[in-house]
mmCIF file of C-alpha atoms in Angstrom:
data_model
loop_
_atom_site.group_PDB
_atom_site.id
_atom_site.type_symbol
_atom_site.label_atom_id
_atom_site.label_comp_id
_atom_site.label_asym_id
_atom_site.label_seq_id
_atom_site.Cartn_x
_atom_site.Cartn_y
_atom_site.Cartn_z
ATOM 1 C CA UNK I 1 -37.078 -39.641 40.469
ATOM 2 C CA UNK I 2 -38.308 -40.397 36.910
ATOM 3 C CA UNK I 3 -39.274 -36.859 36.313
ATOM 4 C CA UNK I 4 -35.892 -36.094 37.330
ATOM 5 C CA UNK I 5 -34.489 -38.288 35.344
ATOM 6 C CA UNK I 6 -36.485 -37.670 32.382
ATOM 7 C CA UNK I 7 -35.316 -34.050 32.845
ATOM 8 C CA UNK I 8 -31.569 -34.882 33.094
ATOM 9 C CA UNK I 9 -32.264 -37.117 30.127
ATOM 10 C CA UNK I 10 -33.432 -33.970 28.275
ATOM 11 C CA UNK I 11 -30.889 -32.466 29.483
ATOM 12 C CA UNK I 12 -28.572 -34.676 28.267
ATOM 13 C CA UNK I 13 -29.828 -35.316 25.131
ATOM 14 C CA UNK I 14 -29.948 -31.662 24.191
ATOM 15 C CA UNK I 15 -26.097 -31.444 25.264
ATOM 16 C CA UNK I 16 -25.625 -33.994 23.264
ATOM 17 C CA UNK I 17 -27.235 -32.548 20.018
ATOM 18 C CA UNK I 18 -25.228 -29.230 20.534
ATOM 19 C CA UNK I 19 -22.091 -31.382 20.682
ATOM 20 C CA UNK I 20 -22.914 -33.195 17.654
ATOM 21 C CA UNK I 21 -23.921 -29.723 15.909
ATOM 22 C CA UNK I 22 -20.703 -28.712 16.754
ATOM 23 C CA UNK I 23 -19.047 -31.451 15.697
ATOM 24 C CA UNK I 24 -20.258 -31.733 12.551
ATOM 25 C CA UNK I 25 -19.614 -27.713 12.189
ATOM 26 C CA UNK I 26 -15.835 -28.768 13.364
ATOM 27 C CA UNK I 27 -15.826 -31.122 10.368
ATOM 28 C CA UNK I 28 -17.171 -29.406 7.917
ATOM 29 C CA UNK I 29 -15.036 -26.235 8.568
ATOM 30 C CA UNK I 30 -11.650 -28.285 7.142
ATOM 31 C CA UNK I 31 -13.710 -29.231 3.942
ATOM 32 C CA UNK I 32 -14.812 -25.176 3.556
ATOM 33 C CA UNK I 33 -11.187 -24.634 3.970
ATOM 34 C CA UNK I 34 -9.885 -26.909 1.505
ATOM 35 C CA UNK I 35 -12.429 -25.665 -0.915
ATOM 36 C CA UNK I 36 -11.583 -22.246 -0.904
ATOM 37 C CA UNK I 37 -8.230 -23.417 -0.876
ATOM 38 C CA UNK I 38 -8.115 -24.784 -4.266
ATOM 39 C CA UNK I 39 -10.594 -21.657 -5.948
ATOM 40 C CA UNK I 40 -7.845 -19.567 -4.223
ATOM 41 C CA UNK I 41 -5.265 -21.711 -6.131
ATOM 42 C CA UNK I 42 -7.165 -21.805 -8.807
ATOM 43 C CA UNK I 43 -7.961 -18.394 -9.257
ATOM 44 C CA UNK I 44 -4.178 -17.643 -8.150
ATOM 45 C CA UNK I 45 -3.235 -19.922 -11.687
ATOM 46 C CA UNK I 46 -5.299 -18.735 -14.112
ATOM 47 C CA UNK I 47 -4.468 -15.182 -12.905
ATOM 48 C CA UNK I 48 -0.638 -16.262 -13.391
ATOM 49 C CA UNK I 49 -1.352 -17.637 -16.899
ATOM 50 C CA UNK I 50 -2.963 -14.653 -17.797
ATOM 51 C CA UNK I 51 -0.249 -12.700 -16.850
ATOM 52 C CA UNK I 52 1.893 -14.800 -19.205
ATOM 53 C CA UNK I 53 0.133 -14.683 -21.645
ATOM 54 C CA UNK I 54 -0.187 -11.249 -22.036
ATOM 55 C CA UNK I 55 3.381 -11.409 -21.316
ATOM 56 C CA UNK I 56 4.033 -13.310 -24.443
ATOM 57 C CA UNK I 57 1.930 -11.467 -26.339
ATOM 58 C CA UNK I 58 3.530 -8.384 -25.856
ATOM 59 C CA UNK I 59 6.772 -10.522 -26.404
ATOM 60 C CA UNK I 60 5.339 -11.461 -30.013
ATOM 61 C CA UNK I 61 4.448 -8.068 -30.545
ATOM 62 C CA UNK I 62 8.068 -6.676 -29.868
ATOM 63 C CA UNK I 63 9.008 -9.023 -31.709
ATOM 64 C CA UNK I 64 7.281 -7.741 -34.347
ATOM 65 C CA UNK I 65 7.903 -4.631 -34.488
ATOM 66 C CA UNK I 66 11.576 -5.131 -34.270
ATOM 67 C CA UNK I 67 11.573 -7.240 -37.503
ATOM 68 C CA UNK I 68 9.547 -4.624 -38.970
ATOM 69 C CA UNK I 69 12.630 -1.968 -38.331
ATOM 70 C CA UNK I 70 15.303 -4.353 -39.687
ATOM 71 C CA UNK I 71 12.976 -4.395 -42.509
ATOM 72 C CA UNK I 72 13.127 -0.877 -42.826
ATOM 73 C CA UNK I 73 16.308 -0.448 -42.147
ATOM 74 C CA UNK I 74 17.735 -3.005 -44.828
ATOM 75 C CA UNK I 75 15.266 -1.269 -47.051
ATOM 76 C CA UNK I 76 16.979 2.171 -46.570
ATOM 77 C CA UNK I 77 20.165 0.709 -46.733
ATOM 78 C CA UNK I 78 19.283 -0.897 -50.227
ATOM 79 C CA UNK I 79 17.982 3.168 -51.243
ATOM 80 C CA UNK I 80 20.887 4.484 -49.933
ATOM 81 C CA UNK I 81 23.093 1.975 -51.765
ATOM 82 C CA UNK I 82 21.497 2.409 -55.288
ATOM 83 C CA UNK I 83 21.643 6.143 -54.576
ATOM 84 C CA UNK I 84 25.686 6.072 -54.120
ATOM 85 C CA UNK I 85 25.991 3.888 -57.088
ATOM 86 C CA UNK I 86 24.125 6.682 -58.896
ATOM 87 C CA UNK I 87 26.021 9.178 -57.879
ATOM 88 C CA UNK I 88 29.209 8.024 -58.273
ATOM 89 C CA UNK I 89 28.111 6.832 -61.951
ATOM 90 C CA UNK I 90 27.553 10.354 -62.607
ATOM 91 C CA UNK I 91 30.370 11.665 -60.997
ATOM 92 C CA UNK I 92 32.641 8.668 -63.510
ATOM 93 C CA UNK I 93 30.368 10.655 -66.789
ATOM 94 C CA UNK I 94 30.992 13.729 -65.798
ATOM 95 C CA UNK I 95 35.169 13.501 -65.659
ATOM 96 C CA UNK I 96 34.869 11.345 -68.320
ATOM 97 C CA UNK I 97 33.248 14.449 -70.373
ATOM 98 C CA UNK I 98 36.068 16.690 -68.816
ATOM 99 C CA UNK I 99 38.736 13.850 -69.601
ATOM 100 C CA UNK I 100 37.464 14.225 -74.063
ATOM 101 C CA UNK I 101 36.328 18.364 -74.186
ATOM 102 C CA UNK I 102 39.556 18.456 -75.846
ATOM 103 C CA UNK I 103 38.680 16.547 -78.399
ATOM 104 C CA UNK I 104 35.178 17.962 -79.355
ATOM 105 C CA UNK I 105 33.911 16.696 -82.683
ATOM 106 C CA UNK I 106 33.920 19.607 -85.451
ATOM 107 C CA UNK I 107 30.462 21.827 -85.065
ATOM 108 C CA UNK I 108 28.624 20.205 -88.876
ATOM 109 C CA UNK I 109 29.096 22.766 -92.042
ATOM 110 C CA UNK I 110 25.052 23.862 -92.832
ATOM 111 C CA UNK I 111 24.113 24.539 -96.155
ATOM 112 C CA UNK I 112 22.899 27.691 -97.433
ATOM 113 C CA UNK I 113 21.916 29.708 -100.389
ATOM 114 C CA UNK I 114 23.496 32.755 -98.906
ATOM 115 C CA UNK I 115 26.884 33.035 -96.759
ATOM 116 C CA UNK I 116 27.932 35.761 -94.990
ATOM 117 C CA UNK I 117 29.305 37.783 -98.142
ATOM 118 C CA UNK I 118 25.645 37.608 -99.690
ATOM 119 C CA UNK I 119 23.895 38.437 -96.210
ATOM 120 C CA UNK I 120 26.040 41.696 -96.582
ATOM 121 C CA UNK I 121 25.393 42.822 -99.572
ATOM 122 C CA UNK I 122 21.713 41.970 -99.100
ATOM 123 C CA UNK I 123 21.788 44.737 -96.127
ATOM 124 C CA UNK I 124 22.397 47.290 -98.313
ATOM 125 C CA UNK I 125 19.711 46.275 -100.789
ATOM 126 C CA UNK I 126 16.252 47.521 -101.179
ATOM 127 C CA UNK I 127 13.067 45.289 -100.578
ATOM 128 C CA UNK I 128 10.278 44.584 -103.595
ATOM 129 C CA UNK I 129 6.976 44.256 -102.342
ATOM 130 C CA UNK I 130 4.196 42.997 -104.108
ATOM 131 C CA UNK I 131 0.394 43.810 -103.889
ATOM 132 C CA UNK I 132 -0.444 41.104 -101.358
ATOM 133 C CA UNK I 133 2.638 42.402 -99.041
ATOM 134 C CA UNK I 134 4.906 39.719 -100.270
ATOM 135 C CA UNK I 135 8.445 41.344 -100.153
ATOM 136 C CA UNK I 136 11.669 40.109 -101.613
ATOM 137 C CA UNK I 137 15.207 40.437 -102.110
ATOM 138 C CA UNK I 138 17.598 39.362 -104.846
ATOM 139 C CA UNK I 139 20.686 36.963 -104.163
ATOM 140 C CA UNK I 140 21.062 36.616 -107.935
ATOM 141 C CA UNK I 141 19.398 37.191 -110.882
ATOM 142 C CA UNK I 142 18.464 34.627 -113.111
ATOM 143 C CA UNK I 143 18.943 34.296 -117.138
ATOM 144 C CA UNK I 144 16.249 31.682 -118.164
ATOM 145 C CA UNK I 145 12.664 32.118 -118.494
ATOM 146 C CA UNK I 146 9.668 32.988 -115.862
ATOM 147 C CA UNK I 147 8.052 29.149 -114.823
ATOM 148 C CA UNK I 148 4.958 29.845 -117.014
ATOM 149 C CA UNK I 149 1.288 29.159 -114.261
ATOM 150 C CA UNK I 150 0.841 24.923 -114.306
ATOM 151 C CA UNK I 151 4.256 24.176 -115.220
ATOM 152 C CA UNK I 152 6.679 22.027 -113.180
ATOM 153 C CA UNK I 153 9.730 23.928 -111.966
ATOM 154 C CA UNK I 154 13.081 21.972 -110.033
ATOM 155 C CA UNK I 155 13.695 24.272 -106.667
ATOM 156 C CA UNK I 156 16.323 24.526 -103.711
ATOM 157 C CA UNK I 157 14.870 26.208 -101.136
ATOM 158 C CA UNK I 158 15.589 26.748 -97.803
ATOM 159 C CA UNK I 159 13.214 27.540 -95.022
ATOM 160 C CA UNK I 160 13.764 29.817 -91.769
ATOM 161 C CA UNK I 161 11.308 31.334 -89.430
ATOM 162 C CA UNK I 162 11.352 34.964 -88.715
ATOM 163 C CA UNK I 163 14.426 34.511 -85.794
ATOM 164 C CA UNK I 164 16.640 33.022 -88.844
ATOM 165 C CA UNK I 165 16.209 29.522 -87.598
ATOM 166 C CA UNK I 166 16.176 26.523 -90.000
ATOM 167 C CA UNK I 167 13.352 24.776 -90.473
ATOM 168 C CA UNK I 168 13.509 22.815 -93.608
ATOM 169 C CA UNK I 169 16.712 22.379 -95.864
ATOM 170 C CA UNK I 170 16.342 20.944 -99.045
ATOM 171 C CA UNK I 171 19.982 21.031 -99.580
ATOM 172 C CA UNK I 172 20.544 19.406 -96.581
ATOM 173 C CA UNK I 173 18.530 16.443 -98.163
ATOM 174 C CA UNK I 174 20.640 16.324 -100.841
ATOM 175 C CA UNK I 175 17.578 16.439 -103.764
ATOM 176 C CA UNK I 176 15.769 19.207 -105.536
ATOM 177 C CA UNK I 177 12.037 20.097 -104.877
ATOM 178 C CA UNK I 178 9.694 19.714 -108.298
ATOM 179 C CA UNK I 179 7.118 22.061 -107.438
ATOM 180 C CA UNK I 180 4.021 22.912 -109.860
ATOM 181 C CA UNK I 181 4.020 26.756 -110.023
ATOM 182 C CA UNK I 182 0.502 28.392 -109.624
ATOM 183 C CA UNK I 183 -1.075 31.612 -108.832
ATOM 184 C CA UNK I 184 -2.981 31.090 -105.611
ATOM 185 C CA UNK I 185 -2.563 34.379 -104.496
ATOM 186 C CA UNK I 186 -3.892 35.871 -107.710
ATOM 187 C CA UNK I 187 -7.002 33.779 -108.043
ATOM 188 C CA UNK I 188 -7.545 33.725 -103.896
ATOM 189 C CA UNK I 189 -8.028 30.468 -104.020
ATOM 190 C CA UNK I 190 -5.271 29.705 -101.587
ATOM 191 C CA UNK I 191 -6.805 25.681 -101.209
ATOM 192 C CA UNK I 192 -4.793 25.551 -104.387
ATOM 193 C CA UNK I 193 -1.315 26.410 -103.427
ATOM 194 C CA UNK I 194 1.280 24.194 -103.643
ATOM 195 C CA UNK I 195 3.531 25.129 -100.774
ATOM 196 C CA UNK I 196 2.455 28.222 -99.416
ATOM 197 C CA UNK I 197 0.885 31.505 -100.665
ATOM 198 C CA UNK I 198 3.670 34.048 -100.265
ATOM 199 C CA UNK I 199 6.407 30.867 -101.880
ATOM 200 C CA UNK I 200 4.363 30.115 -104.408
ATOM 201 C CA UNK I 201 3.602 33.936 -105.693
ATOM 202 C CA UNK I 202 7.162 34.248 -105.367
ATOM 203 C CA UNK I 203 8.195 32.015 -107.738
ATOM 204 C CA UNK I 204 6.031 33.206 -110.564
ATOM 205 C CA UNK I 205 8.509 36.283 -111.355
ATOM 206 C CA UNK I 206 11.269 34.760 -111.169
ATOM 207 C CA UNK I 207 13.545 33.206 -113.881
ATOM 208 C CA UNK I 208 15.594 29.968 -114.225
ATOM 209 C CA UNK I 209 19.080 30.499 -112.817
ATOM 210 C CA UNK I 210 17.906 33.001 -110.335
ATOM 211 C CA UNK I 211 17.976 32.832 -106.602
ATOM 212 C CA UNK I 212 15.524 34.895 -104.054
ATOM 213 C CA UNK I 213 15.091 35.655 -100.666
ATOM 214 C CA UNK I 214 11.486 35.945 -99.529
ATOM 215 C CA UNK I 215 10.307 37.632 -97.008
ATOM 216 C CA UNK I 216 6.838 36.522 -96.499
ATOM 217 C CA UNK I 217 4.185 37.618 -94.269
ATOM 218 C CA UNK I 218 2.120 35.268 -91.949
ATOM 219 C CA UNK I 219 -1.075 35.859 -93.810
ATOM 220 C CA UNK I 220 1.056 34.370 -96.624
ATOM 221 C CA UNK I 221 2.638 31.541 -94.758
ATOM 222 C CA UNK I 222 1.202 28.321 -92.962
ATOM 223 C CA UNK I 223 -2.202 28.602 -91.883
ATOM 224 C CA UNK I 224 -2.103 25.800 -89.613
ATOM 225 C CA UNK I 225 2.016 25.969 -88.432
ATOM 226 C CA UNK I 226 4.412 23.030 -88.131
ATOM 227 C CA UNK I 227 5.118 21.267 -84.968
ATOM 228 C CA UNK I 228 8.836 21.164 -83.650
ATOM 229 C CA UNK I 229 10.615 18.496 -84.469
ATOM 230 C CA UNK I 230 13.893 17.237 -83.580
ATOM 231 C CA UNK I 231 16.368 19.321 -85.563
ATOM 232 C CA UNK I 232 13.367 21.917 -86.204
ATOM 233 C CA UNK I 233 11.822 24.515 -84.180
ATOM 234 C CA UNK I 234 7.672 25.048 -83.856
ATOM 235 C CA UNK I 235 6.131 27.605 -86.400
ATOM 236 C CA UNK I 236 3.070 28.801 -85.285
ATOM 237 C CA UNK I 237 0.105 29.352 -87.516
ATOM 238 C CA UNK I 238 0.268 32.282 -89.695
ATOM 239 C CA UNK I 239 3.726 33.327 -88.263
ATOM 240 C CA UNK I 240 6.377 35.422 -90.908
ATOM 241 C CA UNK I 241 9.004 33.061 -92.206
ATOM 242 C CA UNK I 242 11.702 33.413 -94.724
ATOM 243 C CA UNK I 243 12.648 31.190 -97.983
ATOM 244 C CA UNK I 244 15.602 31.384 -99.661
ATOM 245 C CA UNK I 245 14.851 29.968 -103.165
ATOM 246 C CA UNK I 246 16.901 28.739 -106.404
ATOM 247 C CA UNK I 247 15.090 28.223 -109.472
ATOM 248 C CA UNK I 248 17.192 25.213 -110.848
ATOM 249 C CA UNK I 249 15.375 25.155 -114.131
ATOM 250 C CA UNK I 250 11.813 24.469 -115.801
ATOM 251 C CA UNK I 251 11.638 20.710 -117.512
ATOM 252 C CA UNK I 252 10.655 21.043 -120.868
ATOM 253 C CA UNK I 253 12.188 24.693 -121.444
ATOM 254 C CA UNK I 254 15.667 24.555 -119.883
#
């Protein structure tokens, strides 16, 4: 009987241990289950917040990008604007030049020491040429004296290059030219001249009272050219030009 009962005991008590096992298992299973509960609502949050926020983000960056258009936009409109305004200004010049070509201001008399009658009669005349190719015509001939070499002599004189275009107009300027004559071309010393070569060899034959057109050749004329101006075209170095010249009269003999 005891070892029967010892062996139900055992029995017993092992039953007993499963049921406990079990129980325990039973037990624990709700707390497993309330664990991965909250990760799964946990993880089922944060995966919702991201969501928003990348939501929002690409919210901000619409937004963006839209206020970056109207930017644009009310930039081109400001070009576009300023553009019209231009235009029509132009178009408001441009009738108001139609509305006055009736009234265009009188074209400004230039001075010269030939007109039309002289450049006629100058057709039909033969040129003089001196040794150094220095070639000239006579507009008038004087009745004074020949400027002696080192004296002062009071010139008009007007200057064209070789397409008849003005280039200096001392009758424009209202006041005579004292000029020292020398002979530069003579001596080859052409440091010396005054004006240029081919004007100042010129002016050694003529006499007071007299007015000539010289035709001079670039080796004769400005070594270094004169730079266009307003009112004056370029001559370029050692280019032909043409001076028409009056000898007014020599201080001290006229």
């Amino acid at each position: 009987w005891q070892a029967h009962a010892r062996e139900r005991g055992g029995n017993l008590g092992s039953r007993a241990s499963t049921r406990a096992r079990t129980m325990r298992g039973v037990a624990v299973a709700p707390t497993r289950c309330a664990t991965r509960a909250r990760g799964d609502a946990t993880r089922g949050m944060a995966t919702r917040a991201g969501r928003a926020t990348r939501r929002g983000r690409a919210m901000a960056r619409t937004g963006d990008d839209e206020a970056a258009n109207a930017k644009a936009s009310a930039s081109a409109g400001k070009k576009c604007a300023a553009i019209v305004a231009g235009c029509a200004m132009a178009l408001a010049m441009a009738s108001a030049r139609v509305a006055v070509a009736d009234s265009l201001p009188d074209e400004v008399d230039v001075k010269v020491l030939c007109d039309a009658a002289c450049e006629k009669r100058l057709e039909s005349q033969e040129f003089k040429t001196t040794k150094s190719g220095l070639r000239y015509k006579e507009i008038k001939e004087g009745d004074g004296m020949e400027p002696p070499v080192g004296f002062q002599v009071v010139v008009d004189y007007i200057a064209m290059d070789e397409k008849g275009r003005i280039f200096d107009n001392s009758l424009a300027k209202g006041k005579p030219n004292d000029i020292r004559v020398v002979d530069c071309v003579g001596s080859g010393d052409f440091d010396s001249c005054t004006v240029i070569p081919g004007m100042d060899e010129g002016l050694l034959t003529m006499k007071s009272g007299g007015v000539r057109r010289l035709y001079i050749p670039g080796e004769l004329s400005f070594p270094k050219g004169l730079a266009s101006a307003p009112g004056r075209p370029k001559v370029p170095p050692f280019s032909p030009v043409v001076f028409d010249v009056n000898l007014l009269y020599i201080p001290g003999f006229d």
